[in-house]
Coordinates of C-alpha atoms in Angstrom, one line a residue:
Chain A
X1 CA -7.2 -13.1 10.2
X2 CA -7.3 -9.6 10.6
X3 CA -8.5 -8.5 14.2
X4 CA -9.0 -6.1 16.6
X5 CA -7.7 -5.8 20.3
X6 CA -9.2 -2.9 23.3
X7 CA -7.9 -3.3 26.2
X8 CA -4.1 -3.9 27.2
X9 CA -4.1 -4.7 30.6
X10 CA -3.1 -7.5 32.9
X11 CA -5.7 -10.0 31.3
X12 CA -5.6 -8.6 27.5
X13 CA -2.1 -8.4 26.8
X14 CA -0.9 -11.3 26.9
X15 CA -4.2 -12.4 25.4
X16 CA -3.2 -10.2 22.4
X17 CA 0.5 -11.4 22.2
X18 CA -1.3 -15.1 21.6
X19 CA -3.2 -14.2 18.7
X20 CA -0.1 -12.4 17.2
X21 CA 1.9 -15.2 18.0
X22 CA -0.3 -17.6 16.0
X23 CA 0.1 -15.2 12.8
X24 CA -2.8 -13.1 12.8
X25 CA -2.6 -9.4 11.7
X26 CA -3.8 -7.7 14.9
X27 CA -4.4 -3.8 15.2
X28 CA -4.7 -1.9 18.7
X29 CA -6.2 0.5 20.7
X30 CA -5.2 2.3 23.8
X31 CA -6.1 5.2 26.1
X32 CA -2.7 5.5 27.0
X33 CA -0.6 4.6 24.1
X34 CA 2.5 3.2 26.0
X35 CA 0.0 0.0 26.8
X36 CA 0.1 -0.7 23.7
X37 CA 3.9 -0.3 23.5
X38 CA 5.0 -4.2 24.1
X39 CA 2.6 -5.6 21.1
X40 CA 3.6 -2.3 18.9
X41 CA 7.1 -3.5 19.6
X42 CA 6.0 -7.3 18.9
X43 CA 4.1 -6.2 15.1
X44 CA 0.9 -5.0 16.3
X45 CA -0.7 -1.6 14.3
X46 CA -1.2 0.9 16.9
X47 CA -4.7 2.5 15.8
X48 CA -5.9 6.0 16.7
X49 CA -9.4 4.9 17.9
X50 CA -11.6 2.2 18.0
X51 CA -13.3 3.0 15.3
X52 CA -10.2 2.8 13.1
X53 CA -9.9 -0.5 14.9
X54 CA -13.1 -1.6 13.6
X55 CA -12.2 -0.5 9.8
X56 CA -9.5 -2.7 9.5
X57 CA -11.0 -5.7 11.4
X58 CA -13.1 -8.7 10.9
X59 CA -12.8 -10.0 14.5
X60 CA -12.3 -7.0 17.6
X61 CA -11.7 -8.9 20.8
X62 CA -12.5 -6.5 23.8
X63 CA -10.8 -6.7 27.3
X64 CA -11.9 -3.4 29.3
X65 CA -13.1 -3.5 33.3
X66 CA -17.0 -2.5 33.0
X67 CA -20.0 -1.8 31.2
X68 CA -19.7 1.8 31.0
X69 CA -16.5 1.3 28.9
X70 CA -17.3 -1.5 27.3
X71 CA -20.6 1.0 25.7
X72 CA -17.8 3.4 25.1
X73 CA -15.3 1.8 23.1
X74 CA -18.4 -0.2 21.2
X75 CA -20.7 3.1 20.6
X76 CA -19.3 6.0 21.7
X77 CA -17.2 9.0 19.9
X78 CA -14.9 7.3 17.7
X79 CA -16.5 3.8 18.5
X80 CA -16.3 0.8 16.7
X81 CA -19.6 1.3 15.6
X82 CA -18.1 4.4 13.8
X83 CA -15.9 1.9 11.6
X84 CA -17.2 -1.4 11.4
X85 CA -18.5 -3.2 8.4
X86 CA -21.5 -5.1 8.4
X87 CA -20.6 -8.6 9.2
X88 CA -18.0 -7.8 11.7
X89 CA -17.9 -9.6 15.0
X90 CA -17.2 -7.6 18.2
X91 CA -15.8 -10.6 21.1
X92 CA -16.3 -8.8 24.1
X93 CA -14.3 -10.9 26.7
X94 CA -14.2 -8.7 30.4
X95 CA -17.0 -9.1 33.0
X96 CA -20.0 -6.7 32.5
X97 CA -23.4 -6.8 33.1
X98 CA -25.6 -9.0 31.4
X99 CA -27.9 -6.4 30.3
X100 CA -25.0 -4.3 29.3
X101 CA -24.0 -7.0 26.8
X102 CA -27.5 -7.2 25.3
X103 CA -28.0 -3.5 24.9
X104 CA -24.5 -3.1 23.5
X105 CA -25.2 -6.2 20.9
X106 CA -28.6 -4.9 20.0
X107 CA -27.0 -1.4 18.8
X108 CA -24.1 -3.1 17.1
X109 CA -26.6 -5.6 15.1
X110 CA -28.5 -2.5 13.5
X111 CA -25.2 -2.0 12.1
X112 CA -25.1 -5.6 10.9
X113 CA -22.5 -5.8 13.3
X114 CA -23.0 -9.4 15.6
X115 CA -21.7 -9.8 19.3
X116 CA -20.4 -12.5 21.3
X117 CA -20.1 -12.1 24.8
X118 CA -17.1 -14.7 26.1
X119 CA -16.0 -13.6 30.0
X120 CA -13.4 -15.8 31.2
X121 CA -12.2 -17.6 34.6
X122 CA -8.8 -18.2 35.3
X123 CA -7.2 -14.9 36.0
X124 CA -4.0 -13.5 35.2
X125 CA -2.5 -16.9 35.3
X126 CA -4.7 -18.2 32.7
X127 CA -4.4 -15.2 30.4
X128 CA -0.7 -15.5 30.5
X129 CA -0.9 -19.9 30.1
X130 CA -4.0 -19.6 27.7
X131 CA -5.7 -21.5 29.3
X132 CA -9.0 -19.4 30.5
X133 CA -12.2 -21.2 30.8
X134 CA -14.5 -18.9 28.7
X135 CA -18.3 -18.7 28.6
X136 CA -20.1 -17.8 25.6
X137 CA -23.3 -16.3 24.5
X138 CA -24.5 -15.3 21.8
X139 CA -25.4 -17.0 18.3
X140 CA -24.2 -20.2 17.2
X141 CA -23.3 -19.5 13.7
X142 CA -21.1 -16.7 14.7
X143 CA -19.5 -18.2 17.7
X144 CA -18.3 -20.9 15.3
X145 CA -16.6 -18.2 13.3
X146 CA -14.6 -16.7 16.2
X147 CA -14.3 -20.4 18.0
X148 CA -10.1 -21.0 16.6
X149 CA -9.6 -17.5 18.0
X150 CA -11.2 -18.5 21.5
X151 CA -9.2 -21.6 21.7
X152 CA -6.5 -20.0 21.1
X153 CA -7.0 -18.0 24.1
X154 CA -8.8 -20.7 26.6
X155 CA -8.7 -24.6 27.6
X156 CA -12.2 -24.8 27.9
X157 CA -15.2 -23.0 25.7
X158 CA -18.5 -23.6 26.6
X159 CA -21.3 -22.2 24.7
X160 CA -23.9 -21.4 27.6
X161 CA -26.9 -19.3 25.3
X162 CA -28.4 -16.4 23.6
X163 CA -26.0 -13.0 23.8
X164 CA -25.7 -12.2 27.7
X165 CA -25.7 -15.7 28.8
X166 CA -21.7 -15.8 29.2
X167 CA -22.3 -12.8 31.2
X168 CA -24.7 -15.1 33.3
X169 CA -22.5 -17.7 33.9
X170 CA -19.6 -15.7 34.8
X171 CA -21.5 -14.5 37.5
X172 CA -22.8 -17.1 38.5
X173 CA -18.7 -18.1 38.4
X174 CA -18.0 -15.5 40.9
X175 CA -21.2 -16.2 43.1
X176 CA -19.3 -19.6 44.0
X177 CA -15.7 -18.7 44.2
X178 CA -16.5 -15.7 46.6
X179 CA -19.1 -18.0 48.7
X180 CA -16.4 -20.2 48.9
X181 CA -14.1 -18.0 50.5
X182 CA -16.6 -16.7 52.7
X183 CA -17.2 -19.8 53.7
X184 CA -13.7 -20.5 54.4
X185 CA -12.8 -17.2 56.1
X186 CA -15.7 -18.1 58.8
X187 CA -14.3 -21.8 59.2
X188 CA -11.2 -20.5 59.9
X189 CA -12.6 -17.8 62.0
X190 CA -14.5 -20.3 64.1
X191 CA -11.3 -22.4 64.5
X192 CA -9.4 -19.6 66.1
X193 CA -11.9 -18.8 68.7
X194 CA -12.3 -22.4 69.2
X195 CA -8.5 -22.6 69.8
X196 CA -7.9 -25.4 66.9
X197 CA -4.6 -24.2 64.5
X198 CA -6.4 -23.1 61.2
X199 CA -3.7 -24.3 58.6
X200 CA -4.4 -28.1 60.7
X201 CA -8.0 -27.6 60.4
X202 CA -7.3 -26.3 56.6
X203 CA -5.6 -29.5 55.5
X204 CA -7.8 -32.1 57.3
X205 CA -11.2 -30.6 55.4
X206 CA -9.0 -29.8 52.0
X207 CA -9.0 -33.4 50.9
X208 CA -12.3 -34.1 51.7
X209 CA -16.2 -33.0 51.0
X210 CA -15.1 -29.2 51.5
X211 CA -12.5 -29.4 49.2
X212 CA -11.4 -27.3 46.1
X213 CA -9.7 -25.0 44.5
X214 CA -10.4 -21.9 46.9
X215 CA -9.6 -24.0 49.9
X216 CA -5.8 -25.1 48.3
X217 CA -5.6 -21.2 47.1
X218 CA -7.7 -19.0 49.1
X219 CA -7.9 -20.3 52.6
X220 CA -3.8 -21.3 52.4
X221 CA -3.5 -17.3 52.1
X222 CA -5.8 -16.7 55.0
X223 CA -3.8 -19.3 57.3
X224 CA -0.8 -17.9 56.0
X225 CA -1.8 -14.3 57.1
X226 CA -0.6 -13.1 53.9
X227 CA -3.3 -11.1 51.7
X228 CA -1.5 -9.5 49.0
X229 CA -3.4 -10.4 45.5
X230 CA -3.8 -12.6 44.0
X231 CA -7.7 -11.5 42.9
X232 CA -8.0 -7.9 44.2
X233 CA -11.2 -7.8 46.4
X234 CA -12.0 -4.9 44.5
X235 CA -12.5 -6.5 41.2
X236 CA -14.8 -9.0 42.9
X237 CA -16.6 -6.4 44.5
X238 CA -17.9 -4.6 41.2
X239 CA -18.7 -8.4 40.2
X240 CA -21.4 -8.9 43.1
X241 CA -22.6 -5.6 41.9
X242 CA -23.4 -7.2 38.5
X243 CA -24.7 -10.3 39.8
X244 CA -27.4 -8.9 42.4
X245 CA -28.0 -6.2 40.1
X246 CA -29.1 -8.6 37.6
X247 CA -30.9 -10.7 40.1
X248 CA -32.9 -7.5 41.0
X249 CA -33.3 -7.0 37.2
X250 CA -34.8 -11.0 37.2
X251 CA -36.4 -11.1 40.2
X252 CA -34.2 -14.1 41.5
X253 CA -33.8 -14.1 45.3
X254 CA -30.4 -15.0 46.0
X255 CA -30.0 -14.0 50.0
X256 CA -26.5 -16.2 50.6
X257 CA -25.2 -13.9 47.8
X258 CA -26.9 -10.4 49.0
X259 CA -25.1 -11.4 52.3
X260 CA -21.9 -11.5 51.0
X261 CA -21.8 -8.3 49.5
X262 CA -22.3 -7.1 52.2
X263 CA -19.1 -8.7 53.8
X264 CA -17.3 -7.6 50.8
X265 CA -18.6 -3.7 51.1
X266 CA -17.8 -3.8 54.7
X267 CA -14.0 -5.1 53.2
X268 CA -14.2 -2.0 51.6
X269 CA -14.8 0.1 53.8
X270 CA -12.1 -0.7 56.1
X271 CA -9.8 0.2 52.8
X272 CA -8.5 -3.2 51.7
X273 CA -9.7 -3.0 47.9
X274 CA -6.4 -4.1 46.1
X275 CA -5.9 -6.7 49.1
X276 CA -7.2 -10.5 48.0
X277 CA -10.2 -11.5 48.4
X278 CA -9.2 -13.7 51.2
X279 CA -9.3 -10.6 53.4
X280 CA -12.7 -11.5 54.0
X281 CA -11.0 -13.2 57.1
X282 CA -10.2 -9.7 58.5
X283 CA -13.5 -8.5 57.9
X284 CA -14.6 -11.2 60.5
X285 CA -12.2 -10.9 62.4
X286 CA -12.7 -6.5 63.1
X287 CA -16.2 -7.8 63.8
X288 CA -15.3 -9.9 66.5
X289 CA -12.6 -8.1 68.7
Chain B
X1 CA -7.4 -55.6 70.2
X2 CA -10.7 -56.2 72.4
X3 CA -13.1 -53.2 71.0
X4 CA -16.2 -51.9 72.0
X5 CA -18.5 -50.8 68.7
X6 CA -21.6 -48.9 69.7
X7 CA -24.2 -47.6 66.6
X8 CA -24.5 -49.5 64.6
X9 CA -26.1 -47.8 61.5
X10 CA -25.5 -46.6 57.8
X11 CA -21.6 -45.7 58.7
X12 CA -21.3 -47.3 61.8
X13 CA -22.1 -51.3 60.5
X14 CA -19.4 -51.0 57.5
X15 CA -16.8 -49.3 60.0
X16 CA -17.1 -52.4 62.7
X17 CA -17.2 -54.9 59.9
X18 CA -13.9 -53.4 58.5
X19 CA -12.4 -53.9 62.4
X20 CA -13.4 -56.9 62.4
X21 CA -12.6 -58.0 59.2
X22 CA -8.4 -57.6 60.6
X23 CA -9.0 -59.5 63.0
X24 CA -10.1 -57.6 66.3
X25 CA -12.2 -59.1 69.2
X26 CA -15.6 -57.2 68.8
X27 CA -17.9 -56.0 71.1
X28 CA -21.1 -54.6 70.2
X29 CA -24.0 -53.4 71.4
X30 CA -27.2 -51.9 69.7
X31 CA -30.8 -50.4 71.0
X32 CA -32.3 -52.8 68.9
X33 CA -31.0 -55.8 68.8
X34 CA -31.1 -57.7 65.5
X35 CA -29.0 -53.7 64.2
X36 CA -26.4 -55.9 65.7
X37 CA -27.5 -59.2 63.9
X38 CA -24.9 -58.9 60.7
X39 CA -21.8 -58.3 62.9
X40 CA -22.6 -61.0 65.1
X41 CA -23.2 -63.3 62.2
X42 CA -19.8 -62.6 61.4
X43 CA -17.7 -63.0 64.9
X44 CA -18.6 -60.0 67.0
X45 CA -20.1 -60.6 70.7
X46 CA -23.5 -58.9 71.2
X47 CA -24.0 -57.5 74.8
X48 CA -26.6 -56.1 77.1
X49 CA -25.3 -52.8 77.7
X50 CA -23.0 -50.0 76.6
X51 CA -21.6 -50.9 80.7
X52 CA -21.0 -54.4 79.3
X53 CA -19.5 -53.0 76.2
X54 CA -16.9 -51.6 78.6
X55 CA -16.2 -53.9 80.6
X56 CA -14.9 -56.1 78.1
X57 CA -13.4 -53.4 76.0
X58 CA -9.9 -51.9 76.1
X59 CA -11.3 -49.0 73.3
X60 CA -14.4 -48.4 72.6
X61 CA -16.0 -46.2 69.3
X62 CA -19.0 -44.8 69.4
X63 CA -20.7 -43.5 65.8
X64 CA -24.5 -42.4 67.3
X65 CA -26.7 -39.8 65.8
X66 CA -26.0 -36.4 68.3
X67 CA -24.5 -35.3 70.8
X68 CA -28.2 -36.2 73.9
X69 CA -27.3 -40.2 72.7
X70 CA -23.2 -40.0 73.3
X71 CA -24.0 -38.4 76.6
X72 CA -26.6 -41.3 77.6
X73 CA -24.0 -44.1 76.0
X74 CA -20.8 -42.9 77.6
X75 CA -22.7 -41.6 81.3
X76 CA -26.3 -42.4 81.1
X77 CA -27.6 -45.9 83.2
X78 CA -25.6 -48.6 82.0
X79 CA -23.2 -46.6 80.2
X80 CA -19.7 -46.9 79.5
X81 CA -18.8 -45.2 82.1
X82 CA -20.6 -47.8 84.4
X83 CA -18.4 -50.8 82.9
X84 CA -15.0 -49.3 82.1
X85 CA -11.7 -49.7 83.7
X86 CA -8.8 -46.8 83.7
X87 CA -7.0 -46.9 81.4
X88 CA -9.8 -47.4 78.3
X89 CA -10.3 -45.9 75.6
X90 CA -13.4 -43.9 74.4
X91 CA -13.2 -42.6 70.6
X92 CA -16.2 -40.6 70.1
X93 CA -16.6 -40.6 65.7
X94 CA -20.0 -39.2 65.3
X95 CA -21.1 -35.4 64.9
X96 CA -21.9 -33.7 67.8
X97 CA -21.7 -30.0 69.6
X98 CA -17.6 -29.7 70.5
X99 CA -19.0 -28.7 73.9
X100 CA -20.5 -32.0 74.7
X101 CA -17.5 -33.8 73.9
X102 CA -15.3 -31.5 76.7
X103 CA -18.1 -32.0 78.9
X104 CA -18.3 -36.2 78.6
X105 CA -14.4 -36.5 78.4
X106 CA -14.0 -34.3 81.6
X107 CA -16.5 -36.9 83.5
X108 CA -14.9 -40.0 81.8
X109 CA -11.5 -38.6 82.9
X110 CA -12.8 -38.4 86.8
X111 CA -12.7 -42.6 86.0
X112 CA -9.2 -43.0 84.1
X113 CA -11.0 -42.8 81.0
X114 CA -9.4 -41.1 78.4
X115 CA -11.7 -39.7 75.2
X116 CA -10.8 -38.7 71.5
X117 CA -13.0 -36.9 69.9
X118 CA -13.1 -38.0 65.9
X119 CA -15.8 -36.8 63.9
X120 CA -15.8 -38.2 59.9
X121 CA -16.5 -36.9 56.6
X122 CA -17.0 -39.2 53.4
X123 CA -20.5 -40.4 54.0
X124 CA -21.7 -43.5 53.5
X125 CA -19.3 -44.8 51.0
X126 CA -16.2 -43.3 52.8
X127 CA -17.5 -45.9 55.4
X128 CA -18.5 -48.5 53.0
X129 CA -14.6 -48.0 51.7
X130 CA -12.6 -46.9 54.3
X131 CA -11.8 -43.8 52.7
X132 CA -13.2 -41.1 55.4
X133 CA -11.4 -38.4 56.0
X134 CA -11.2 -38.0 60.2
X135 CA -9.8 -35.0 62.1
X136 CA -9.2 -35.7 65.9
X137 CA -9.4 -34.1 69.1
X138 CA -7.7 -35.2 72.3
X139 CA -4.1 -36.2 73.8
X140 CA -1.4 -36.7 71.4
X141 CA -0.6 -39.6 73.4
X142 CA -4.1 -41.2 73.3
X143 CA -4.5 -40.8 69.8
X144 CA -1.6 -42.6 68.6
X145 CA -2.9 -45.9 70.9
X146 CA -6.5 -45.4 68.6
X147 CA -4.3 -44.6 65.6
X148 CA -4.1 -47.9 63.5
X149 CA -7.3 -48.2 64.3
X150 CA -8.7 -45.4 62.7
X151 CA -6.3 -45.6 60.1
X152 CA -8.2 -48.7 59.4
X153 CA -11.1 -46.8 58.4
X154 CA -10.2 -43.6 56.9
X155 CA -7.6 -42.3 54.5
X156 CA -6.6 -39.2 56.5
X157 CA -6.3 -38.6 60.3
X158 CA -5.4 -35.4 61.0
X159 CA -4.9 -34.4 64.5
X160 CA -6.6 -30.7 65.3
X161 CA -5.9 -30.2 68.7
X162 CA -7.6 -30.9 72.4
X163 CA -10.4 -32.8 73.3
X164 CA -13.0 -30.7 71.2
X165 CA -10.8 -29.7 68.1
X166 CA -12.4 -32.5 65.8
X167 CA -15.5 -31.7 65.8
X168 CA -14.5 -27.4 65.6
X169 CA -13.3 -28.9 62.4
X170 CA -16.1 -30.8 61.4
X171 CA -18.4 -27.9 62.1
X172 CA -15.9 -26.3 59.5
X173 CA -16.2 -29.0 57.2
X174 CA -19.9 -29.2 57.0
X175 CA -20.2 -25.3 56.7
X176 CA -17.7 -25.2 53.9
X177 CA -19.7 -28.0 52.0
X178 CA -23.3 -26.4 52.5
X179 CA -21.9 -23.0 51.8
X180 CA -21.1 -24.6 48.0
X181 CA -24.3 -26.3 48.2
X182 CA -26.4 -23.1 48.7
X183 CA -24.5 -20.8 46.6
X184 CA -24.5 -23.5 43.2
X185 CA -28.3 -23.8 44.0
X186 CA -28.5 -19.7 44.0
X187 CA -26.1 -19.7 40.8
X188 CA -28.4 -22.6 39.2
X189 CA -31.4 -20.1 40.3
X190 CA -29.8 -17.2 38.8
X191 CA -29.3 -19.0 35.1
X192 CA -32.8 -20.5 35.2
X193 CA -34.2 -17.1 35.7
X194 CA -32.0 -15.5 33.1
X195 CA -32.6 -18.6 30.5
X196 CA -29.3 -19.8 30.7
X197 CA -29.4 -23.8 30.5
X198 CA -28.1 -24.6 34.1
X199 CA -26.5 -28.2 32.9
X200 CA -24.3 -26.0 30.6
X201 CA -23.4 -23.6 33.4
X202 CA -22.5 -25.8 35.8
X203 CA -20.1 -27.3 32.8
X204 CA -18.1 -24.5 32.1
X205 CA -17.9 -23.7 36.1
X206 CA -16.6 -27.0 36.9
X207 CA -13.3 -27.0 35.8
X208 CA -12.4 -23.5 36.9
X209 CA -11.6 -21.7 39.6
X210 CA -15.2 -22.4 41.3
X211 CA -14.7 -25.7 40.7
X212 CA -15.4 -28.5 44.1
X213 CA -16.6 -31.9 44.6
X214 CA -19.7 -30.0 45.4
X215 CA -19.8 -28.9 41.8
X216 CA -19.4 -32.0 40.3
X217 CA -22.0 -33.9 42.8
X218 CA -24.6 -32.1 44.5
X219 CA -24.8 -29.4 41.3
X220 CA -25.4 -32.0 39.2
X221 CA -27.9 -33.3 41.3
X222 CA -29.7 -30.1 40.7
X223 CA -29.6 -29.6 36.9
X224 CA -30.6 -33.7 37.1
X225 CA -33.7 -32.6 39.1
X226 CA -32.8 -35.8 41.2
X227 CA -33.3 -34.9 44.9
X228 CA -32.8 -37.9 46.6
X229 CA -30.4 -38.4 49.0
X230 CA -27.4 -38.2 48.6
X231 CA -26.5 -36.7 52.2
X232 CA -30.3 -36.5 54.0
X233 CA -31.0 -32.4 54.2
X234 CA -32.0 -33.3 58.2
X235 CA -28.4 -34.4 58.8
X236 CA -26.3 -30.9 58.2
X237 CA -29.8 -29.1 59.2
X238 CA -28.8 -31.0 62.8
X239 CA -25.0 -29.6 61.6
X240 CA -25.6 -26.7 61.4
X241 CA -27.5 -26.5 64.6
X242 CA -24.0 -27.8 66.2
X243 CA -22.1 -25.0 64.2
X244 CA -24.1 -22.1 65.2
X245 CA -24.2 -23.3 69.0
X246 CA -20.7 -23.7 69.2
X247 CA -20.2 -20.0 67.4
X248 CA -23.1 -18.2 69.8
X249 CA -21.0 -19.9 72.5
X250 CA -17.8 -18.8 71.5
X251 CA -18.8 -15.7 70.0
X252 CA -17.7 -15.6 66.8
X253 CA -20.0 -13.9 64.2
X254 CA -20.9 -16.2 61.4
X255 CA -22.8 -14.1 59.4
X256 CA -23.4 -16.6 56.1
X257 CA -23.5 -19.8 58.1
X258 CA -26.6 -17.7 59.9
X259 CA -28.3 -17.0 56.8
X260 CA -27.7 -20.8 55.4
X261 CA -28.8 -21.8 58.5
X262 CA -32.2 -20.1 57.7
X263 CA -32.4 -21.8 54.2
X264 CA -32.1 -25.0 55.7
X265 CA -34.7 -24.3 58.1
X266 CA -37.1 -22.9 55.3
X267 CA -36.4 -26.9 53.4
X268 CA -37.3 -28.5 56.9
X269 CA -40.5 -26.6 56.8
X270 CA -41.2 -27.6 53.4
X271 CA -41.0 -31.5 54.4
X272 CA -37.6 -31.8 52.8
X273 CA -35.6 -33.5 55.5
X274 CA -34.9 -36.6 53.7
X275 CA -34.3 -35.4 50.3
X276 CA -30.8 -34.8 49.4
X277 CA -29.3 -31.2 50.6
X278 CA -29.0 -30.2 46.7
X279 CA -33.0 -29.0 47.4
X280 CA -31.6 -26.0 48.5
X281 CA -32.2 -24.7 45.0
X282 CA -36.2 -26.0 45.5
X283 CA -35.8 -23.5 48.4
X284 CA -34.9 -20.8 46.5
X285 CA -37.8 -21.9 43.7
X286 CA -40.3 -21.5 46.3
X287 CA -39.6 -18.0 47.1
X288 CA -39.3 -16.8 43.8
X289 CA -43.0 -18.2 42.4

């Protein structure tokens, strides 16, 4: 198939080198063109915007940090709007707002251009593995056409609803994990001032009710004392800004998750963005000496 | 062995029966009497007092409600302290404040008696199975006397530290496993407000990096609608109580536990106790009508 890649970070290119692997004809776009060196090198067409993307594309997969650039490769200057055929499908697959997705789709479809919005979990691990669990929205009939490209990207792909609804569910993604480690960092917290040994207290809950993945991944870090990312904080940060924002937009109260916001803007502020997320421990931790 | 077994209820019958059932001499005693009817029935020796209890015991587990009834068991009139010789054994395995348990092991101690303090998780079928998970507070030395014991009923004994240390890491356990509860029923909130199907969300969460057992059991309680217990909401409500006690005490700032703490407070009001914890999310409904 002939498709379309944006965005050749840590998450899209090894996406990218997938689909080329698998034989289809892929052409790219980067800001800075040495990004898109390594799939240039590996057969990829190296295209001067993303609207020159879109005219040689039936599928473009985008994998850019945020809504703003997201609307900008999709309808800005030289956007894909710019070259895109009716019929073509745009797969936007970073983390955005909801509403972003919605407002970006209903421009493209005047175009008779359709949108899928497919966020993924997993990280850079599962990028690199392809095996991503991606959520979906947007119509059936054209998530069926870009479903072999998904699974060649994913393990699991889960149609959630209408276009914005993977958007939902990714947030709602990141509204567990973080609570999670929250959660853990103020267990562990609790267990130092009660003078119990974390890492003990860590591996007697791990097995049981409390566990999962955060507490095998996230609290180990914590009781390790060693905070390099894995997930930079900052990344889950701009996440809880699109999940309360669209809460606000709904009208959903969601107070667990306004609280830890504010745990993660305090992380912030004490200048420990590109730490993990499992800094959340220090955060207590500067609170209580 | 000759043991003491005092409480008698939903965790504590199968956990005596499973003593029994290898072949230990059995001592029981129960407020009301015919609690104690099926052990006796099946070899165990009823007596008048927790005093009695002792006297006839060389280690005696207690599994009663909170933290006012082990104080009145182990020190009250007729306690156990009242019956017991140096040299016994008092292993404490229901939930209560990490404070009381110091305080009752420091007056046991003034008689000989030594106390571990070994709080469970796994519920009602962990005890039904002999599958709990139990993390231990006390002397090294003690604990491995009570250790085939407990290894009778659990599959995991961790030992967390001094007298104390098990229930520091209960009170972890069960803010670890509300925190998931609360923050699935805000994600569950979130897709219901934003006509996501919930079922599906929870699906494509489950096997990712927010997946838990809480995922799999108490979110799917909630996209069920089925709110019975399950885990009765006015158990970790009591939990929780114990948790932010022991953190005001130590001072250590919990500032998500707090604001849980406050949901569960707002499903006591609404005449939730006994439903299952997953009406959290009915919570959340409540203030969003």
């Amino acid at each position: 198939m002939k498709l379309g890649f944006i965005g050749l970070g840590v998450m899209g290119r090894p996406m990218a080198q997938h689909l080329l692997a698998v034989g289809h004809e892929l052409h790219v776009y980067a800001r800075r063109a040495e990004a898109a060196r390594p799939l240039v090198d590996a057969g990829a067409r190296a295209c001067a915007s993303p609207a020159e993307v879109a005219a040689a594309s039936e599928v473009v997969i985008t994998m850019v940090t945020n809504g703003p650039d997201v609307e900008q490769v999709a309808l800005g200057e030289a956007g894909l709007i710019h070259g895109a055929r009716p019929g073509m499908v745009l797969v936007d697959m970073g983390t955005i707002p909801p509403e972003t997705a919605r407002r970006v789709a209903a421009a493209l479809a005047e175009k008779g251009v359709d949108m899928i919005d497919a966020p993924v979990s997993g990280g850079e691990a599962g990028a690199k593995n392809a095996t991503l669990a991606i959520m979906a929205g947007g119509k059936a009939e054209v998530l069926e056409r870009v479903r072999p490209l998904l699974e060649t990207l994913g393990k699991t792909l889960v149609h959630i609803g209408p276009i914005g609804a993977g958007q939902v569910a990714k947030a709602c993604n990141q509204l567990i994990m973080v609570a999670a480690i929250e959660a853990a960092a103020e267990a562990m917290l609790l267990a130092q001032c009660a003078g119990a040994d974390p890492e003990k207290v860590r591996q007697a809950l791990a097995g049981g009710s409390a566990g999962s993945r955060v507490m095998d991944i996230f609290a180990a870090r914590m009781t390790a004392r060693d905070f390099r990312a894995g997930v930079e904080a900052r990344l889950h940060h701009k996440d809880f800004g699109i999940l309360l924002g669209e809460a606000a937009t709904l009208g959903a109260p969601l107070p667990v998750a306004a609280q830890i916001w504010q745990q993660l803007n305090a992380l912030m502020a004490q200048g420990w963005a590109r730490e993990d997320t499992s800094a959340l421990l220090k955060v207590l931790e500067s609170a209580s000496r």
